[in-house]
Short mmCIF file of C-alpha atoms in Angstrom, two decimals:
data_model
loop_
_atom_site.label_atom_id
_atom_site.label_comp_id
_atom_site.label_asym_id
_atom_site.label_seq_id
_atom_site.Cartn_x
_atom_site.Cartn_y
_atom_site.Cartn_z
CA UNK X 1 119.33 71.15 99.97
CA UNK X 2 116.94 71.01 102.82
CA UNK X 3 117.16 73.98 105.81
CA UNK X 4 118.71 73.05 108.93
CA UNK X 5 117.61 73.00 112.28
CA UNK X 6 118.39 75.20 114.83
CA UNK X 7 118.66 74.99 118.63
CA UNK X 8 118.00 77.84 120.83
CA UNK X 9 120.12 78.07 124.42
CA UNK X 10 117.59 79.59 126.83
CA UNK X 11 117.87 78.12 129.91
CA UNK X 12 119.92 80.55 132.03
CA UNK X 13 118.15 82.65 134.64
CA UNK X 14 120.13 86.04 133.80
CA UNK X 15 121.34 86.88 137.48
CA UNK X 16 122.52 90.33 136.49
CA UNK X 17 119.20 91.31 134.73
CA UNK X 18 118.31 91.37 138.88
CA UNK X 19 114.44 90.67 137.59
CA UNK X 20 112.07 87.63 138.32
CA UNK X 21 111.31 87.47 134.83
CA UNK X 22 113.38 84.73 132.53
CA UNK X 23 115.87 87.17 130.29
CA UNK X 24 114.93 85.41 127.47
CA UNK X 25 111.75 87.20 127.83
CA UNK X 26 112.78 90.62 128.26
CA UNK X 27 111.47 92.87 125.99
CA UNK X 28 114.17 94.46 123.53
CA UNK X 29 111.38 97.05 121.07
CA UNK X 30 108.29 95.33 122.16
CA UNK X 31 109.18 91.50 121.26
CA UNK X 32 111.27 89.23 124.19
CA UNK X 33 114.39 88.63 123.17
CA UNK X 34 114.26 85.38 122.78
CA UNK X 35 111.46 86.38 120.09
CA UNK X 36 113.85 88.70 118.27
CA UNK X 37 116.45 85.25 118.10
CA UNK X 38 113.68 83.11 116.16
CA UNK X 39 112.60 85.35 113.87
CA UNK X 40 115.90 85.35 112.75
CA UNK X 41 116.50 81.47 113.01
CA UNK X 42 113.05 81.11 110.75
CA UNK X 43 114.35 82.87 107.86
CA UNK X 44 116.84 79.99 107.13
CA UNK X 45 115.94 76.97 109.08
CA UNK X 46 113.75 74.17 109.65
CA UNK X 47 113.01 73.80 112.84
CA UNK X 48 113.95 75.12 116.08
CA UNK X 49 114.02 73.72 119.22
CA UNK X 50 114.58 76.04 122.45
CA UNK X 51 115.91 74.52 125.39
CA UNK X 52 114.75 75.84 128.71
CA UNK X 53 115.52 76.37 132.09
CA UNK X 54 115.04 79.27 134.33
CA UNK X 55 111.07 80.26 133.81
CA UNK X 56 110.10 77.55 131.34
CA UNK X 57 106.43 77.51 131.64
CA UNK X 58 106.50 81.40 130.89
CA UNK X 59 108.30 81.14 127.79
CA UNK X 60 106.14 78.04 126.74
CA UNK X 61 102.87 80.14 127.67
CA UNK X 62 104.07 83.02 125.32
CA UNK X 63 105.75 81.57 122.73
CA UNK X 64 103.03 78.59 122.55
CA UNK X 65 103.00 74.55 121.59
CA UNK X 66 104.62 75.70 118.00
CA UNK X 67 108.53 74.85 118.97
CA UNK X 68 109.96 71.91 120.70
CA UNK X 69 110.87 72.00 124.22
CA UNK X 70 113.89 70.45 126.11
CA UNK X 71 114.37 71.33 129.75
CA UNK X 72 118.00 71.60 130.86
CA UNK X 73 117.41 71.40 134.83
CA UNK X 74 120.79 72.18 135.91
CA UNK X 75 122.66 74.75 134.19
CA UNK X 76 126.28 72.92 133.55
CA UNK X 77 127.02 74.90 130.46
CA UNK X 78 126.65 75.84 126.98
CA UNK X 79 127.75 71.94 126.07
CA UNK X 80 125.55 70.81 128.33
CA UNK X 81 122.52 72.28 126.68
CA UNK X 82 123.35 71.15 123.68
CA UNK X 83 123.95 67.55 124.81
CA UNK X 84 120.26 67.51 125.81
CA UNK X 85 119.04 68.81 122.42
CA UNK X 86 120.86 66.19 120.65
CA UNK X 87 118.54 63.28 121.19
CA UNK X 88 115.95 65.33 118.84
CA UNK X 89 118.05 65.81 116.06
CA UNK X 90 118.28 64.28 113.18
CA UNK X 91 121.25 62.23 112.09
CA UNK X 92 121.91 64.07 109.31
CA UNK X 93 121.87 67.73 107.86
CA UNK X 94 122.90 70.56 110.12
CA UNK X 95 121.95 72.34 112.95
CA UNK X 96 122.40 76.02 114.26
CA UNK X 97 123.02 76.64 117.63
CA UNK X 98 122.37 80.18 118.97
CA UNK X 99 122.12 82.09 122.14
CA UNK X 100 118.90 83.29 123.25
CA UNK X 101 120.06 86.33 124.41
CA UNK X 102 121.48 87.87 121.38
CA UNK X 103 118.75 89.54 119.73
CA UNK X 104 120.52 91.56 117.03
CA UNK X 105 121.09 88.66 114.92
CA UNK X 106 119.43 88.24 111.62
CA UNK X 107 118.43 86.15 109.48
CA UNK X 108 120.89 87.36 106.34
CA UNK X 109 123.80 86.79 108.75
CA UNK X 110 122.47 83.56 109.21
CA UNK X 111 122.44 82.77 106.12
CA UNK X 112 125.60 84.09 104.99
CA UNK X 113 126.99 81.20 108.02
CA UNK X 114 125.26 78.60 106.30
CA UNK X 115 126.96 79.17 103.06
CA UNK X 116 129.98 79.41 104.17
CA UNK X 117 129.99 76.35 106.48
CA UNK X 118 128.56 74.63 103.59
CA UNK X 119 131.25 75.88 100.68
CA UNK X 120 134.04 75.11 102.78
CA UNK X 121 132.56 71.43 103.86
CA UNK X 122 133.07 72.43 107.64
CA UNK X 123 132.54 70.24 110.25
CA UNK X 124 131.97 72.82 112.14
CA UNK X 125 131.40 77.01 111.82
CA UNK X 126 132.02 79.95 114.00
CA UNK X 127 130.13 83.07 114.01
CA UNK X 128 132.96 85.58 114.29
CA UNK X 129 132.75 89.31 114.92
CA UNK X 130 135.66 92.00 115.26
CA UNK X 131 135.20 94.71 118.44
CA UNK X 132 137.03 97.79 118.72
CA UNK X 133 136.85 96.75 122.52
CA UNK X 134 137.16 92.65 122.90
CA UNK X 135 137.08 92.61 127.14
CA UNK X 136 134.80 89.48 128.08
CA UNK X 137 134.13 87.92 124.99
CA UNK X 138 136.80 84.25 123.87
CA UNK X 139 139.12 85.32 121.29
CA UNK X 140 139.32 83.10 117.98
CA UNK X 141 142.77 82.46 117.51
CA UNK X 142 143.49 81.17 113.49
CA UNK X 143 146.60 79.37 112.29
CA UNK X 144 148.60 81.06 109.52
CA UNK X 145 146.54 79.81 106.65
CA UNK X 146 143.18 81.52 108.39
CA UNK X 147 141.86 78.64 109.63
CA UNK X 148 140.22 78.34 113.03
CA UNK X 149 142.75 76.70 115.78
CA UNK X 150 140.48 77.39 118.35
CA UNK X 151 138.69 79.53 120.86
CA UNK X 152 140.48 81.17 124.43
CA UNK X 153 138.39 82.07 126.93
CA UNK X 154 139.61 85.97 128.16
CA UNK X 155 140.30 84.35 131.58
CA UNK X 156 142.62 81.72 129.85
CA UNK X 157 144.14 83.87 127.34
CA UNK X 158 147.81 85.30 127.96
CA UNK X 159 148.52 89.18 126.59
CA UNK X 160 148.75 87.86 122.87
CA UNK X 161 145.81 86.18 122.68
CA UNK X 162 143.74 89.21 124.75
CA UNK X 163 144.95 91.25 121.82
CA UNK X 164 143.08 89.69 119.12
CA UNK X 165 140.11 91.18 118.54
CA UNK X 166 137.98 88.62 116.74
CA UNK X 167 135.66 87.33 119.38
CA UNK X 168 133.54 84.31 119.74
CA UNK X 169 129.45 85.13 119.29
CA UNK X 170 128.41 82.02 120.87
CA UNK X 171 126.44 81.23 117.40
CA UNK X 172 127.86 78.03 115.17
CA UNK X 173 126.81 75.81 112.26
CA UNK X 174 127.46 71.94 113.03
CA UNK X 175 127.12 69.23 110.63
CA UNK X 176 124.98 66.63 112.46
CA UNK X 177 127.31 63.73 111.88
CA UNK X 178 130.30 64.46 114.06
CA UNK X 179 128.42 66.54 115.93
CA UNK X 180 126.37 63.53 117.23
CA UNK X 181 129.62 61.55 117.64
CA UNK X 182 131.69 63.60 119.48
CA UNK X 183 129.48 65.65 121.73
CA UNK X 184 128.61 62.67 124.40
CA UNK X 185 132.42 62.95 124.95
CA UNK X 186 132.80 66.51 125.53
CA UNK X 187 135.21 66.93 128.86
CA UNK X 188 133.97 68.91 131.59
CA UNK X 189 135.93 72.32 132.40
CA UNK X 190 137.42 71.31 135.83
CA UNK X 191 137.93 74.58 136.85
CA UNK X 192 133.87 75.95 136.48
CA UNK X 193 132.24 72.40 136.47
CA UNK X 194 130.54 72.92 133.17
CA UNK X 195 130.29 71.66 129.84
CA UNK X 196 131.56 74.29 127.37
CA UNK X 197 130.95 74.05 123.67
CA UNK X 198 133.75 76.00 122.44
CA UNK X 199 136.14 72.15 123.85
CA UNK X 200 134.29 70.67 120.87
CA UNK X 201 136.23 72.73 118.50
CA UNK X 202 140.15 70.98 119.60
CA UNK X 203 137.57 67.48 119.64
CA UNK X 204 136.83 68.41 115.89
CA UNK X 205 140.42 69.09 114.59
CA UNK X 206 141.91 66.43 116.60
CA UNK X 207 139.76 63.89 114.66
CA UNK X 208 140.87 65.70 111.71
CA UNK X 209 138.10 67.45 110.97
CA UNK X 210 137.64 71.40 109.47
CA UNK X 211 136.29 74.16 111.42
CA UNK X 212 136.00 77.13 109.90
CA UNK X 213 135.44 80.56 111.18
CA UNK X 214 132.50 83.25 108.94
CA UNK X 215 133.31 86.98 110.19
CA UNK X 216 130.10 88.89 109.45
CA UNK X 217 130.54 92.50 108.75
CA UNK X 218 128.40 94.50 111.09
CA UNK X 219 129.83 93.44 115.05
CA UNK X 220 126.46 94.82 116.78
CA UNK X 221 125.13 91.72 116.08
CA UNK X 222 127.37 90.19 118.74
CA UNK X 223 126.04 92.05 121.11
CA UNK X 224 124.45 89.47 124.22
CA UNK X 225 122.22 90.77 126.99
CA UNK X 226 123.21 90.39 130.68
CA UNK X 227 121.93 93.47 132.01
CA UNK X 228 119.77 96.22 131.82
CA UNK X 229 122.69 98.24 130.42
CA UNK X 230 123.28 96.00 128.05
CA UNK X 231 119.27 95.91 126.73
CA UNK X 232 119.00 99.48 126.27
CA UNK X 233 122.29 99.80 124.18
CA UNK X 234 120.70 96.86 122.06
CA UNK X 235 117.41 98.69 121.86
CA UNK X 236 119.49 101.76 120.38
CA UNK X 237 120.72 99.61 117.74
CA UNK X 238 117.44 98.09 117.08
CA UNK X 239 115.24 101.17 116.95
CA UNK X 240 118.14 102.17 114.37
CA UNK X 241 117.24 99.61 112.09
CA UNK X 242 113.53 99.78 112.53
CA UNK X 243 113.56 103.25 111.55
CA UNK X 244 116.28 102.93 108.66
CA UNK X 245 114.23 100.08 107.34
CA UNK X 246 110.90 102.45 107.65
CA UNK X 247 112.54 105.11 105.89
CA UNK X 248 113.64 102.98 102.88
CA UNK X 249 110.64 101.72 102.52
CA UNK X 250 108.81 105.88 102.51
CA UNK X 251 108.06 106.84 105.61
CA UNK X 252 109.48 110.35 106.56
CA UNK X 253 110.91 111.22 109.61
CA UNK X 254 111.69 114.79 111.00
CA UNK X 255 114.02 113.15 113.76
CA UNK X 256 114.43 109.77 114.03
CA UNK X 257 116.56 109.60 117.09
CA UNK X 258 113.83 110.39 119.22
CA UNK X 259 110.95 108.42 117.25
CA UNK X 260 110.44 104.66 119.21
CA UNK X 261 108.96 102.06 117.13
CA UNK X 262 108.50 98.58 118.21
CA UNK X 263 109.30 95.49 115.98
CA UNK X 264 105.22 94.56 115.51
CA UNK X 265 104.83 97.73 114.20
CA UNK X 266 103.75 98.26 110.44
CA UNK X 267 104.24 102.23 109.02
CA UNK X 268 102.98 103.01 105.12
CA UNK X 269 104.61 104.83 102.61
CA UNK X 270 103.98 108.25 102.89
CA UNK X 271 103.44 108.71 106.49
CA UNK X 272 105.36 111.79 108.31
CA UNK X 273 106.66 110.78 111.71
CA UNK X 274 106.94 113.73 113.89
CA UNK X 275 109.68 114.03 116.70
CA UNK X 276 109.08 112.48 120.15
CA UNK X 277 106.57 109.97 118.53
CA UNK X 278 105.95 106.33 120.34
CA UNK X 279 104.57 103.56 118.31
CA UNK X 280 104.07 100.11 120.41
CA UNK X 281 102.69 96.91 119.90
CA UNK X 282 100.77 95.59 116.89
CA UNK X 283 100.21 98.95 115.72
CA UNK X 284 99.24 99.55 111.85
CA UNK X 285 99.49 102.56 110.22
CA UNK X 286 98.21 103.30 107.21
CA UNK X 287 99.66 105.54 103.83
CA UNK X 288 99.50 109.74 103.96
CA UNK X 289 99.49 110.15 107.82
CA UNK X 290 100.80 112.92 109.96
CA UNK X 291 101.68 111.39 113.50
CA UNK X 292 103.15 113.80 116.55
CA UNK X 293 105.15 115.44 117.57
CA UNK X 294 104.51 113.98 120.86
CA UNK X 295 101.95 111.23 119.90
CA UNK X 296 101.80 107.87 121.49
CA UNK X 297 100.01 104.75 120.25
CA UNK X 298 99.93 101.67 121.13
CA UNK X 299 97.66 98.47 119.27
CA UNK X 300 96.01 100.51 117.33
CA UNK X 301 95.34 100.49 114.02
CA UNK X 302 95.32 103.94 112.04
CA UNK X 303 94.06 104.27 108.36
CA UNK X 304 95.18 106.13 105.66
CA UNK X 305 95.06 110.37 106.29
CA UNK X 306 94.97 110.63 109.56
CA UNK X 307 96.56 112.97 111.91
CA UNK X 308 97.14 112.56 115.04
CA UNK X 309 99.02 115.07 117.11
CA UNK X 310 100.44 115.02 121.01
CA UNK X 311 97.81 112.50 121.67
CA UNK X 312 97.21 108.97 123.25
CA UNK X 313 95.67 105.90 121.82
CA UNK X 314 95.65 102.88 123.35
CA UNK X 315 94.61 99.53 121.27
CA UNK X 316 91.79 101.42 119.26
CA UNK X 317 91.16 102.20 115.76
CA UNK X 318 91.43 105.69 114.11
CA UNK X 319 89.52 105.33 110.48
CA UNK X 320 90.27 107.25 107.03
CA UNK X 321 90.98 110.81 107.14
CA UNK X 322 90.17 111.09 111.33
CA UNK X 323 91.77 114.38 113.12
CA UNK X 324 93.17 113.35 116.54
CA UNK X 325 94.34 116.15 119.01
CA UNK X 326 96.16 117.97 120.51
CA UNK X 327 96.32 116.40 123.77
CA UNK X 328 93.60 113.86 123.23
CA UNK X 329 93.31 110.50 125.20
CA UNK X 330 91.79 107.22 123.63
CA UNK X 331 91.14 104.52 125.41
CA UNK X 332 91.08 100.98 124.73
CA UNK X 333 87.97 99.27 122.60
CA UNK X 334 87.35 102.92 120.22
CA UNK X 335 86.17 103.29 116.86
CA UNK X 336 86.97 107.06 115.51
CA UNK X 337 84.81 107.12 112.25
CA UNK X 338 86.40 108.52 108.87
CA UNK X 339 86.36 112.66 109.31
CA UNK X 340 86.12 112.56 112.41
CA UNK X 341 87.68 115.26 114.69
CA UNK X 342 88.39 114.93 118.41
CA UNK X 343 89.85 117.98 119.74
CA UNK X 344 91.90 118.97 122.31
CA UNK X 345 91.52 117.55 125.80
CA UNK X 346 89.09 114.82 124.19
CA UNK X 347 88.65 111.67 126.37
CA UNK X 348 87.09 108.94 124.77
CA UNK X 349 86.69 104.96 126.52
CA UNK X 350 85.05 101.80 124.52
CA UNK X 351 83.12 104.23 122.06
CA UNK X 352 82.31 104.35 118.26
CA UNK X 353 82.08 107.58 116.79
CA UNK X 354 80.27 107.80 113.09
CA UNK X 355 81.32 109.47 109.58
CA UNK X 356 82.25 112.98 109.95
CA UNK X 357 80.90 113.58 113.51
CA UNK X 358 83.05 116.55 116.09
CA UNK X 359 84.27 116.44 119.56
CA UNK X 360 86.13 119.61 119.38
CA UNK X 361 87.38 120.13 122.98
CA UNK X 362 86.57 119.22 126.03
CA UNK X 363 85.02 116.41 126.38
CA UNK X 364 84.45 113.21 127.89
CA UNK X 365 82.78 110.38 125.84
CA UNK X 366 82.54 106.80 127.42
CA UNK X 367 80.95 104.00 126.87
CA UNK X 368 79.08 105.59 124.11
CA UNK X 369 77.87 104.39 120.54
CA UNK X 370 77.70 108.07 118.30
CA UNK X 371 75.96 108.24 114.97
CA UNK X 372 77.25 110.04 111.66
CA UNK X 373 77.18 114.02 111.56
CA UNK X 374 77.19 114.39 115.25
CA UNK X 375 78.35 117.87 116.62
CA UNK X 376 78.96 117.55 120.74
CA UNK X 377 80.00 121.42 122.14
CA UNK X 378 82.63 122.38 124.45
CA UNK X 379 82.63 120.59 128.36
CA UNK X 380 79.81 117.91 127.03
CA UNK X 381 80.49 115.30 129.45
CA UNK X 382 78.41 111.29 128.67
CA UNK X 383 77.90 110.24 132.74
CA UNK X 384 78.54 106.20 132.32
CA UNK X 385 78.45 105.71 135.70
CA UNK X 386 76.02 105.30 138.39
CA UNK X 387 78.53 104.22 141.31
CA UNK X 388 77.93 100.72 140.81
CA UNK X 389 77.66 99.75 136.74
CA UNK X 390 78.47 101.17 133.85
CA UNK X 391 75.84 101.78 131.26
CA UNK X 392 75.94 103.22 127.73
CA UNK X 393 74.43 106.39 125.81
CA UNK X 394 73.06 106.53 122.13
CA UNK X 395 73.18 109.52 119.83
CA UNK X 396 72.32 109.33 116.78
CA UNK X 397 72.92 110.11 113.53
CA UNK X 398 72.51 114.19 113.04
CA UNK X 399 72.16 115.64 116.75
CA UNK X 400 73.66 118.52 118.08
CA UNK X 401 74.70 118.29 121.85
CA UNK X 402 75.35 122.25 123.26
CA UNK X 403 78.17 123.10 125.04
CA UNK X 404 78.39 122.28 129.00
CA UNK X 405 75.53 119.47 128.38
CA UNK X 406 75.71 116.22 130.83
CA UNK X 407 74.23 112.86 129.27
CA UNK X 408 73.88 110.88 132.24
CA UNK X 409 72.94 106.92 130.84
CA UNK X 410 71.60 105.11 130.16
CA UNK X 411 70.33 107.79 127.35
CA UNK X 412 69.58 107.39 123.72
CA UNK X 413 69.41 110.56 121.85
CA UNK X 414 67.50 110.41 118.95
CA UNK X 415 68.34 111.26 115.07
CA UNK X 416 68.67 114.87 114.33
CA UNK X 417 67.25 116.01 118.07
CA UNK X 418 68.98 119.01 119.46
CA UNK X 419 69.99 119.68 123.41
CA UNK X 420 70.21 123.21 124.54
CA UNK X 421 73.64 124.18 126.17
CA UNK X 422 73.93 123.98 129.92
CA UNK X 423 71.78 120.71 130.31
CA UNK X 424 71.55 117.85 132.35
CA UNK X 425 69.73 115.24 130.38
CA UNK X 426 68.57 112.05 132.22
CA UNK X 427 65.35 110.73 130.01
CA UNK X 428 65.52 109.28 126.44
CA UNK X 429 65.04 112.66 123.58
CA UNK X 430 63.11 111.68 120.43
CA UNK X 431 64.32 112.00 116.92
CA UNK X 432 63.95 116.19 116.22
CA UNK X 433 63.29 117.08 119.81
CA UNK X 434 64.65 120.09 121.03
CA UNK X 435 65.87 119.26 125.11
CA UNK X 436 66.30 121.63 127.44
CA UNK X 437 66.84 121.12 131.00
CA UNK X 438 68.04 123.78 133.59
CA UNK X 439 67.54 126.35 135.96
CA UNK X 440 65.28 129.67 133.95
CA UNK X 441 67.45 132.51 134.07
CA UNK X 442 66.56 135.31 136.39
CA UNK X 443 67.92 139.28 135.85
CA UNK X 444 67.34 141.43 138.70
CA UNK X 445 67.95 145.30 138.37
CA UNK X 446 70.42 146.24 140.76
CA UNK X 447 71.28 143.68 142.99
CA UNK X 448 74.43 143.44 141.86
CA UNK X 449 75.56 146.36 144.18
CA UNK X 450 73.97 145.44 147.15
CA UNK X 451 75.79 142.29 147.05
CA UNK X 452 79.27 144.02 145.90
CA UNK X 453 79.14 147.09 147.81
CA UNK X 454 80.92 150.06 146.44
CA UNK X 455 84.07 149.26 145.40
CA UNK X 456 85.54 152.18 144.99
CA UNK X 457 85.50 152.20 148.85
CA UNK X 458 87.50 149.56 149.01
#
């Protein structure tokens, strides 16, 4: 049996969220939410097709030319949407139509809709879920035999209806057929002046057709976005299952309450997550690594062994068996070489650093390209810039740079050459030099007092 399609509502301009930006396209764990809504609707249909509103050349420019498109200009309701979806539909098959602003869904609850829509020959499903606390949501009400009778809005329902506690999710199945009969006829709601899907489901059962209702088991699912309250209890329950799923698969965690890891995020087996850890983006890491505590990265990809501890790396590359930290920074556009070990209060910006070389501590490394074997002292500072461009420095493979040493570019240091400590090094040093370049150091006998006094005076 072929998939269906799905439409996506994600027109409305999310008033509450208080923000310029569509809410489709807030971010719940890195991804918008409206991103978090089609990765579920890809696992089990077709095609989707989003309809837009509010902001729809932002979500076209992130989410691309890939999906279909239909604007809904004026927001008359969830119907309303629908109706201008319905055009682009098939004739036949089914179609799911979910909220773009409930980004716990996925893509086995989904599923478990479409099978029961399709072994009980619905005309129409319901995506049901049961809350301990109901308050805004439209109660399903069933006749006796289970069936769905239909759906009560809270501000329509009288004290027995507000007690049921089996809510409407907003998500439904539809078989195309009567769904492309009866939806050009669906009344307006006099009272708001919109279109509301949930009328279909009387229009259904009046033309004696069955609508069931599929109660998935875990409510959080239900959960829509409004506001900004709303998105961070959703982000609790998401960052739940990203690190449940993480620690199935073998990645340890010493707390994972305070551990945030976005959905693009890949972990390996064998990886210890440390508390206080931040993992955004695209970031990969690889098997056997020791992240934290405290450590944040963020598009970066990490290979296998390497620890990194209360440091940041931003959209950079840490290679096999590197040593990151503590409190190291690395910017955007680095390549930290396998072995490698960058120390504490380590800057490094849009450098590579070669096989096995050390920045032990205190340091500042920009716009640099560093060989293999490469030892740099304490307070060795690479001067990139002249006040107007940026240039880069060259050391390579096998030099030793002595503590306190300033490498102002642009500067190539040559294989195996050797710069004393304390020096300020402007002009190219050939392969084996030694460098030296500072003040000679003067002793004079006594001076010291005259300049002191006696202190025992004082």
């Amino acid at each position: 049996m072929e998939k269906p399609w799905a439409v996506i509502l994600a027109a409305g301009a999310g008033t509450r969220m208080n923000s310029s930006l569509p809410k489709v396209l807030h971010r719940l764990c890195g991804k918008p939410l409206l991103w978090h809504v089609l990765a579920a609707a890809q696992e089990v249909t077709d095609k989707q097709v989003i309809v837009t509103g509010f902001g729809e050349e932002q979500v076209r420019d992130y989410f691309g030319e890939k999906y279909l498109y239909v604007r809904q200009d004026r927001q008359l309701g969830t119907g309303h949407a629908l109706q201008k979806a319905l055009p682009y539909l098939p004739d036949q098959g089914e179609v799911l139509v979910l909220c773009g602003d409930t980004p716990l869904l996925e893509g086995t609850t989904l599923g478990g809709l479409i099978t029961h829509h399709r072994k009980n020959k619905a005309a129409a499903t319901v995506l049901t879920a049961v809350l301990e606390d109901p308050a805004g949501y439209g109660r399903v009400i069933r006749d006796p035999s289970g069936r769905v009778e239909k759906i009560v809005e809270e501000l329509d329902a009288d004290e027995k209806q507000k007690a049921v506690r089996e809510i409407n999710t907003g998500s439904y199945c539809f078989d195309l057929g009567p769904l492309k009969k009866l939806l050009p006829n669906l009344p307006i709601n006099s009272q708001k002046g919109e279109y509301y899907l949930t009328d279909l489901i009387p229009m259904l059962l009046g033309a004696g057709l069955q609508v069931e209702g599929y109660r998935a088991g875990e409510p959080s699912f239900a959960l829509g976005i409004n506001d900004h309250v709303q998105l961070s209890e959703a982000a609790a329950v998401m960052r739940r299952r990203i690190n449940e799923k993480l620690m199935r698969s073998g990645v340890a965690m010493i707390d994972p309450a305070s551990v945030y890891i976005d959905a693009g995020v890949e972990v390996a087996r064998d990886t210890v997550i440390y508390p206080q850890t931040i993992l955004e983006g695209e970031t990969k890491v690889g098997e056997g690594c020791r992240l934290g505590p405290g450590s944040h990265l963020v598009d970066t990809v990490v290979e296998s062994g390497v620890v990194c501890r209360q440091s940041v790396v931003m959209e950079s590359r840490l290679s096999e068996g590197a040593q990151v930290g503590p409190f190291a920074n690395i910017r955007p556009g680095s390549l930290i070489g396998p072995g490698v070990k960058i120390g504490d209060f380590v800057e490094v910006k849009n450098s590579s650093i070669g096989r096995g070389s050390k920045v032990p501590h205190l340091s500042y490394v920009g716009d640099a390209n560093i060989g293999s074997g490469v030892n740099m002292g304490a307070g060795c500072i690479v001067v990139n810039y002249d006040g107007k461009k940026k240039h880069r420095t060259v050391i390579e493979e096998g030099a030793f740079i002595g503590c306190n040493s300033n490498l102002v570019a642009p500067l190539t240091v040559g294989k195996g050459a050797f710069i004393g400590a304390g020096s300020t090094i402007t002009r190219n040093v050939p392969a084996d030099a030694l460098s030296i370049s500072r003040s000679r150091q003067e002793n004079r006998d006594g001076l010291a007092r005259k300049f002191l006094g006696n202190k025992e005076e004082k």
